[in-house]
C-alpha cells in the first residue's frame, strides 16, 4: 500500500521513532508498503534546516538531508501538480482550531488528490476527513 507521510512523521522516523505509535511503527516497518512525501514537506524540512531547527543537528547540509529521504529512508518525493492545487483551492479550512498553516493544507490536498492515506501526528488534520482525507493518526 502507498502512504503519504507528514513532515512530523519523517522527523520521528529519522530522529526518534519512539514518538511513533505501535500501529504506525508496524506500517512503517512493513516492506510491502511504499512511502511518499509531498515536496511541500521537503520544503518545510529545508526551511527548518536553514533556520537551525531540530533537523540541522542530524545532517551536515540540507542537501544531504534531502538525499537521505530518498536514498536512506526510501521515501518517494511527490511533485505538486495542477490537480493538487485545485484540491488545495477548494479545501475548507479548520477555522475552529485556527488551522492556518498553508503547508499543512498543501500536504492534505496532496493526500486527498492522490487518494493516499496520510500518516500524521497533527490533531487538526482530523477535521479534513469529511473532505476526503484518509488519516492515520499517530497517537503519541
Coordinates of N, CA and C in Angstrom, one line a residue:
X1 N 0.8 -1.2 0.0 CA 0.0 0.0 0.0 C 0.9 1.2 0.0
X2 N 0.4 2.3 -0.6 CA 1.1 3.6 -0.6 C 0.6 4.5 0.4
X3 N 1.5 5.2 1.1 CA 1.2 6.1 2.2 C 1.9 7.4 2.0
X4 N 1.2 8.5 2.3 CA 1.9 9.8 2.3 C 2.2 10.1 3.8
X5 N 3.5 10.4 4.1 CA 3.8 10.7 5.5 C 4.0 12.2 5.6
X6 N 3.5 12.7 6.7 CA 3.6 14.1 7.1 C 5.0 14.4 7.5
X7 N 5.3 15.7 7.5 CA 6.7 16.1 7.9 C 7.1 15.6 9.3
X8 N 6.2 15.7 10.2 CA 6.5 15.2 11.6 C 6.8 13.7 11.6
X9 N 6.1 13.0 10.8 CA 6.4 11.5 10.8 C 7.8 11.2 10.3
X10 N 8.2 11.9 9.3 CA 9.6 11.7 8.8 C 10.5 12.1 9.9
X11 N 10.3 13.2 10.6 CA 11.2 13.6 11.6 C 11.3 12.5 12.7
X12 N 10.2 12.0 13.1 CA 10.2 10.9 14.1 C 10.9 9.7 13.6
X13 N 10.6 9.3 12.4 CA 11.3 8.2 11.8 C 12.8 8.3 11.7
X14 N 13.3 9.5 11.4 CA 14.7 9.7 11.2 C 15.4 10.0 12.5
X15 N 14.7 10.6 13.5 CA 15.4 11.1 14.6 C 15.1 10.3 15.9
X16 N 13.8 10.0 16.1 CA 13.5 9.3 17.3 C 12.1 8.6 17.1
X17 N 12.2 7.3 16.6 CA 10.9 6.6 16.3 C 10.1 6.2 17.6
X18 N 10.6 6.5 18.8 CA 9.8 6.3 20.0 C 8.6 7.2 20.0
X19 N 8.6 8.2 19.1 CA 7.4 9.1 19.0 C 6.3 8.5 18.1
X20 N 6.7 7.4 17.5 CA 5.7 6.7 16.6 C 4.9 5.7 17.4
X21 N 3.6 5.7 17.2 CA 2.7 4.7 17.9 C 3.0 3.3 17.4
X22 N 2.7 2.3 18.2 CA 2.9 0.9 17.7 C 2.3 0.6 16.3
X23 N 1.1 1.2 16.1 CA 0.4 0.9 14.8 C 1.2 1.6 13.7
X24 N 1.6 2.8 13.9 CA 2.4 3.5 12.8 C 3.7 2.8 12.6
X25 N 4.4 2.4 13.7 CA 5.6 1.7 13.6 C 5.5 0.4 12.8
X26 N 4.4 -0.3 13.0 CA 4.1 -1.5 12.2 C 3.9 -1.2 10.7
X27 N 3.2 -0.1 10.4 CA 3.0 0.3 9.0 C 4.4 0.6 8.4
X28 N 5.2 1.4 9.1 CA 6.4 1.9 8.6 C 7.5 0.8 8.4
X29 N 7.3 -0.3 9.2 CA 8.3 -1.4 9.1 C 7.9 -2.5 8.1
X30 N 6.7 -2.3 7.5 CA 6.3 -3.3 6.5 C 6.9 -3.0 5.1
X31 N 7.7 -3.9 4.7 CA 8.5 -3.7 3.4 C 7.6 -3.7 2.2
X32 N 6.3 -4.2 2.4 CA 5.4 -4.2 1.2 C 4.8 -2.8 1.0
X33 N 4.9 -1.9 1.9 CA 4.4 -0.6 1.8 C 5.3 0.3 1.1
X34 N 4.8 1.3 0.4 CA 5.6 2.4 -0.2 C 5.3 3.7 0.5
X35 N 6.3 4.4 0.8 CA 6.1 5.7 1.5 C 6.5 6.9 0.6
X36 N 5.7 7.9 0.7 CA 5.9 9.1 -0.1 C 5.8 10.3 0.8
X37 N 6.4 11.4 0.3 CA 6.3 12.7 1.0 C 6.0 13.7 -0.1
X38 N 5.1 14.7 0.2 CA 4.9 15.8 -0.6 C 6.2 16.6 -0.7
X39 N 6.4 17.2 -1.9 CA 7.5 18.1 -2.0 C 7.4 19.3 -1.0
X40 N 6.2 19.5 -0.6 CA 5.9 20.6 0.4 C 6.5 20.2 1.8
X41 N 6.5 19.0 2.1 CA 7.1 18.5 3.4 C 8.6 18.7 3.3
X42 N 9.2 18.4 2.1 CA 10.6 18.5 1.9 C 11.0 20.0 2.0
X43 N 10.2 20.8 1.4 CA 10.4 22.3 1.5 C 10.4 22.7 3.0
X44 N 9.5 22.2 3.8 CA 9.4 22.6 5.2 C 10.7 22.1 5.9
X45 N 11.2 20.9 5.6 CA 12.4 20.4 6.2 C 13.6 21.3 5.9
X46 N 13.7 21.7 4.6 CA 14.8 22.5 4.2 C 14.8 23.9 4.9
X47 N 13.6 24.5 5.0 CA 13.5 25.7 5.8 C 13.9 25.5 7.2
X48 N 13.4 24.5 7.8 CA 13.8 24.2 9.2 C 15.3 24.0 9.4
X49 N 15.9 23.3 8.4 CA 17.3 23.1 8.4 C 18.1 24.4 8.3
X50 N 17.7 25.2 7.4 CA 18.3 26.5 7.1 C 18.1 27.5 8.3
X51 N 17.1 27.3 9.1 CA 16.8 28.1 10.2 C 17.4 27.6 11.5
X52 N 18.2 26.5 11.4 CA 18.9 25.9 12.5 C 18.0 25.2 13.5
X53 N 16.9 24.7 13.0 CA 15.9 24.0 13.8 C 16.4 22.5 14.0
X54 N 15.6 21.7 14.7 CA 15.9 20.3 15.1 C 16.6 19.5 14.0
X55 N 16.3 19.5 12.8 CA 16.9 18.7 11.8 C 18.3 19.0 11.5
X56 N 18.7 20.2 11.7 CA 20.1 20.7 11.4 C 21.1 19.9 12.2
X57 N 20.8 19.3 13.3 CA 21.7 18.6 14.1 C 22.0 17.2 13.6
X58 N 21.3 16.7 12.6 CA 21.4 15.3 12.2 C 22.0 15.2 10.8
X59 N 22.1 16.2 10.1 CA 22.7 16.2 8.7 C 23.7 17.3 8.6
X60 N 24.7 17.1 7.7 CA 25.7 18.1 7.5 C 25.2 19.3 6.6
X61 N 24.2 19.0 5.8 CA 23.7 20.0 4.9 C 22.2 19.7 4.6
X62 N 21.5 20.7 4.1 CA 20.1 20.5 3.7 C 20.1 19.5 2.5
X63 N 21.1 19.6 1.7 CA 21.1 18.7 0.5 C 21.3 17.3 0.9
X64 N 22.2 17.1 1.9 CA 22.4 15.7 2.5 C 21.1 15.1 3.0
X65 N 20.3 16.0 3.7 CA 19.1 15.6 4.3 C 18.1 15.2 3.2
X66 N 18.0 15.9 2.1 CA 17.1 15.6 1.0 C 17.5 14.3 0.4
X67 N 18.8 14.1 0.2 CA 19.3 12.8 -0.4 C 18.9 11.6 0.5
X68 N 19.0 11.9 1.9 CA 18.7 10.8 2.8 C 17.2 10.4 2.7
X69 N 16.4 11.3 2.4 CA 14.9 11.0 2.3 C 14.7 9.9 1.3
X70 N 15.4 10.0 0.2 CA 15.2 9.0 -0.9 C 16.1 7.8 -0.8
X71 N 17.4 8.1 -0.4 CA 18.4 7.1 -0.5 C 18.5 6.2 0.8
X72 N 18.3 6.8 1.9 CA 18.4 6.1 3.2 C 17.0 5.6 3.6
X73 N 16.0 6.4 3.5 CA 14.7 6.1 4.0 C 13.8 5.5 2.9
X74 N 14.2 5.6 1.7 CA 13.5 5.1 0.5 C 12.1 5.7 0.4
X75 N 12.0 7.0 0.6 CA 10.7 7.7 0.5 C 10.7 8.4 -0.8
X76 N 9.6 8.3 -1.6 CA 9.5 9.0 -2.8 C 9.0 10.4 -2.6
X77 N 9.6 11.3 -3.2 CA 9.1 12.7 -3.1 C 8.2 13.0 -4.3
X78 N 7.0 13.4 -3.9 CA 6.0 13.6 -5.0 C 5.8 15.1 -5.3
X79 N 5.8 15.4 -6.6 CA 5.7 16.8 -7.0 C 4.2 17.3 -6.8
X80 N 4.1 18.6 -6.9 CA 2.8 19.2 -6.8 C 2.4 19.6 -8.2
X81 N 1.2 19.2 -8.6 CA 0.7 19.5 -9.9 C -0.6 20.3 -9.9
X82 N -1.1 20.6 -11.0 CA -2.3 21.5 -11.1 C -3.5 20.8 -10.3
X83 N -3.6 19.5 -10.4 CA -4.7 18.8 -9.7 C -4.6 19.0 -8.2
X84 N -3.4 19.0 -7.7 CA -3.2 19.2 -6.2 C -3.6 20.7 -5.9
X85 N -3.3 21.6 -6.7 CA -3.6 23.0 -6.5 C -5.1 23.2 -6.5
X86 N -5.8 22.5 -7.4 CA -7.3 22.6 -7.5 C -7.9 22.1 -6.2
X87 N -7.4 21.0 -5.6 CA -7.9 20.5 -4.3 C -7.6 21.5 -3.2
X88 N -6.4 22.0 -3.2 CA -5.9 23.0 -2.3 C -6.9 24.2 -2.3
X89 N -7.2 24.6 -3.5 CA -8.1 25.8 -3.6 C -9.5 25.6 -3.1
X90 N -9.9 24.4 -3.1 CA -11.3 24.1 -2.7 C -11.4 23.6 -1.3
X91 N -10.3 23.4 -0.6 CA -10.3 22.9 0.8 C -10.9 23.9 1.8
X92 N -11.8 23.4 2.5 CA -12.4 24.2 3.6 C -11.4 24.1 4.8
X93 N -11.1 25.3 5.3 CA -10.1 25.4 6.4 C -10.7 25.2 7.8
X94 N -9.9 24.5 8.6 CA -10.4 24.3 10.0 C -10.2 25.6 10.8
X95 N -11.2 26.4 10.7 CA -11.1 27.7 11.4 C -11.4 27.6 12.9
X96 N -12.2 26.5 13.3 CA -12.5 26.3 14.7 C -11.2 26.1 15.5
X97 N -10.2 25.5 14.9 CA -8.9 25.2 15.6 C -7.8 26.2 15.1
X98 N -8.2 27.2 14.4 CA -7.3 28.3 13.9 C -6.2 27.6 13.1
X99 N -6.5 26.7 12.2 CA -5.5 26.0 11.4 C -5.2 26.8 10.1
X100 N -4.2 27.6 10.2 CA -3.9 28.5 9.1 C -2.6 28.1 8.4
X101 N -2.0 27.0 8.6 CA -0.7 26.6 8.1 C -0.9 26.2 6.6
X102 N -0.4 27.0 5.6 CA -0.6 26.6 4.2 C 0.2 25.4 3.8
X103 N 1.3 25.1 4.5 CA 2.0 23.8 4.2 C 1.2 22.6 4.6
X104 N 0.5 22.7 5.7 CA -0.4 21.6 6.1 C -1.5 21.4 5.1
X105 N -2.1 22.5 4.7 CA -3.2 22.4 3.7 C -2.7 21.8 2.4
X106 N -1.5 22.1 2.0 CA -1.0 21.6 0.7 C -0.7 20.1 0.9
X107 N -0.2 19.6 2.0 CA 0.1 18.2 2.3 C -1.3 17.5 2.3
X108 N -2.3 18.0 2.9 CA -3.6 17.4 3.0 C -4.2 17.3 1.6
X109 N -4.1 18.4 0.8 CA -4.6 18.4 -0.6 C -3.8 17.3 -1.4
X110 N -2.6 17.1 -1.2 CA -1.8 16.1 -1.9 C -2.3 14.7 -1.6
X111 N -2.6 14.5 -0.3 CA -3.1 13.2 0.1 C -4.5 12.9 -0.5
X112 N -5.4 13.9 -0.4 CA -6.7 13.8 -0.9 C -6.7 13.5 -2.4
X113 N -5.9 14.3 -3.2 CA -5.9 14.2 -4.6 C -5.3 12.9 -5.1
X114 N -4.3 12.4 -4.4 CA -3.6 11.1 -4.7 C -4.3 9.9 -4.1
X115 N -5.4 10.2 -3.3 CA -6.1 9.1 -2.7 C -5.2 8.2 -1.9
X116 N -4.3 8.8 -1.1 CA -3.3 8.1 -0.3 C -3.6 8.4 1.2
X117 N -3.6 7.4 2.0 CA -3.7 7.6 3.5 C -2.5 8.5 3.9
X118 N -2.8 9.5 4.7 CA -1.8 10.4 5.3 C -1.5 10.0 6.7
X119 N -0.3 9.8 7.0 CA 0.1 9.5 8.4 C 0.6 10.7 9.0
X120 N 0.0 11.1 10.1 CA 0.4 12.4 10.8 C 0.1 12.4 12.3
X121 N 0.8 13.2 13.0 CA 0.5 13.4 14.5 C -0.3 14.7 14.7
X122 N -0.7 15.4 13.7 CA -1.3 16.7 13.8 C -2.8 16.4 14.1
X123 N -3.3 16.8 15.3 CA -4.7 16.7 15.7 C -5.6 17.4 14.8
X124 N -5.2 18.6 14.2 CA -6.0 19.4 13.4 C -6.4 18.7 12.1
X125 N -5.7 17.7 11.7 CA -5.9 17.1 10.4 C -7.2 16.3 10.4
X126 N -7.7 15.9 11.6 CA -8.9 15.1 11.7 C -10.1 15.8 11.0
X127 N -10.1 17.1 11.1 CA -11.2 18.0 10.5 C -11.4 17.7 9.1
X128 N -10.3 17.3 8.3 CA -10.4 17.2 6.9 C -10.8 15.8 6.4
X129 N -11.1 14.9 7.3 CA -11.6 13.6 6.9 C -12.9 13.7 6.2
X130 N -13.8 14.6 6.5 CA -15.0 14.7 5.8 C -14.9 15.4 4.5
X131 N -13.7 15.7 4.1 CA -13.4 16.3 2.8 C -12.6 15.3 1.9
X132 N -12.5 14.1 2.4 CA -11.8 13.0 1.6 C -10.5 12.6 2.1
X133 N -10.0 13.2 3.2 CA -8.7 12.8 3.7 C -8.9 11.5 4.5
X134 N -8.0 10.5 4.1 CA -7.9 9.3 4.9 C -6.7 9.5 5.8
X135 N -7.0 9.6 7.1 CA -5.9 10.0 8.1 C -5.6 8.7 8.9
X136 N -4.3 8.5 9.0 CA -3.9 7.5 10.0 C -3.2 8.4 11.1
X137 N -3.8 8.5 12.2 CA -3.3 9.4 13.3 C -2.3 8.7 14.1
X138 N -1.2 9.3 14.3 CA -0.1 8.8 15.1 C -0.4 9.3 16.5
X139 N -0.9 8.5 17.4 CA -1.2 8.8 18.8 C 0.1 8.7 19.5
X140 N 0.6 9.9 19.9 CA 1.9 9.9 20.6 C 1.7 9.6 22.1

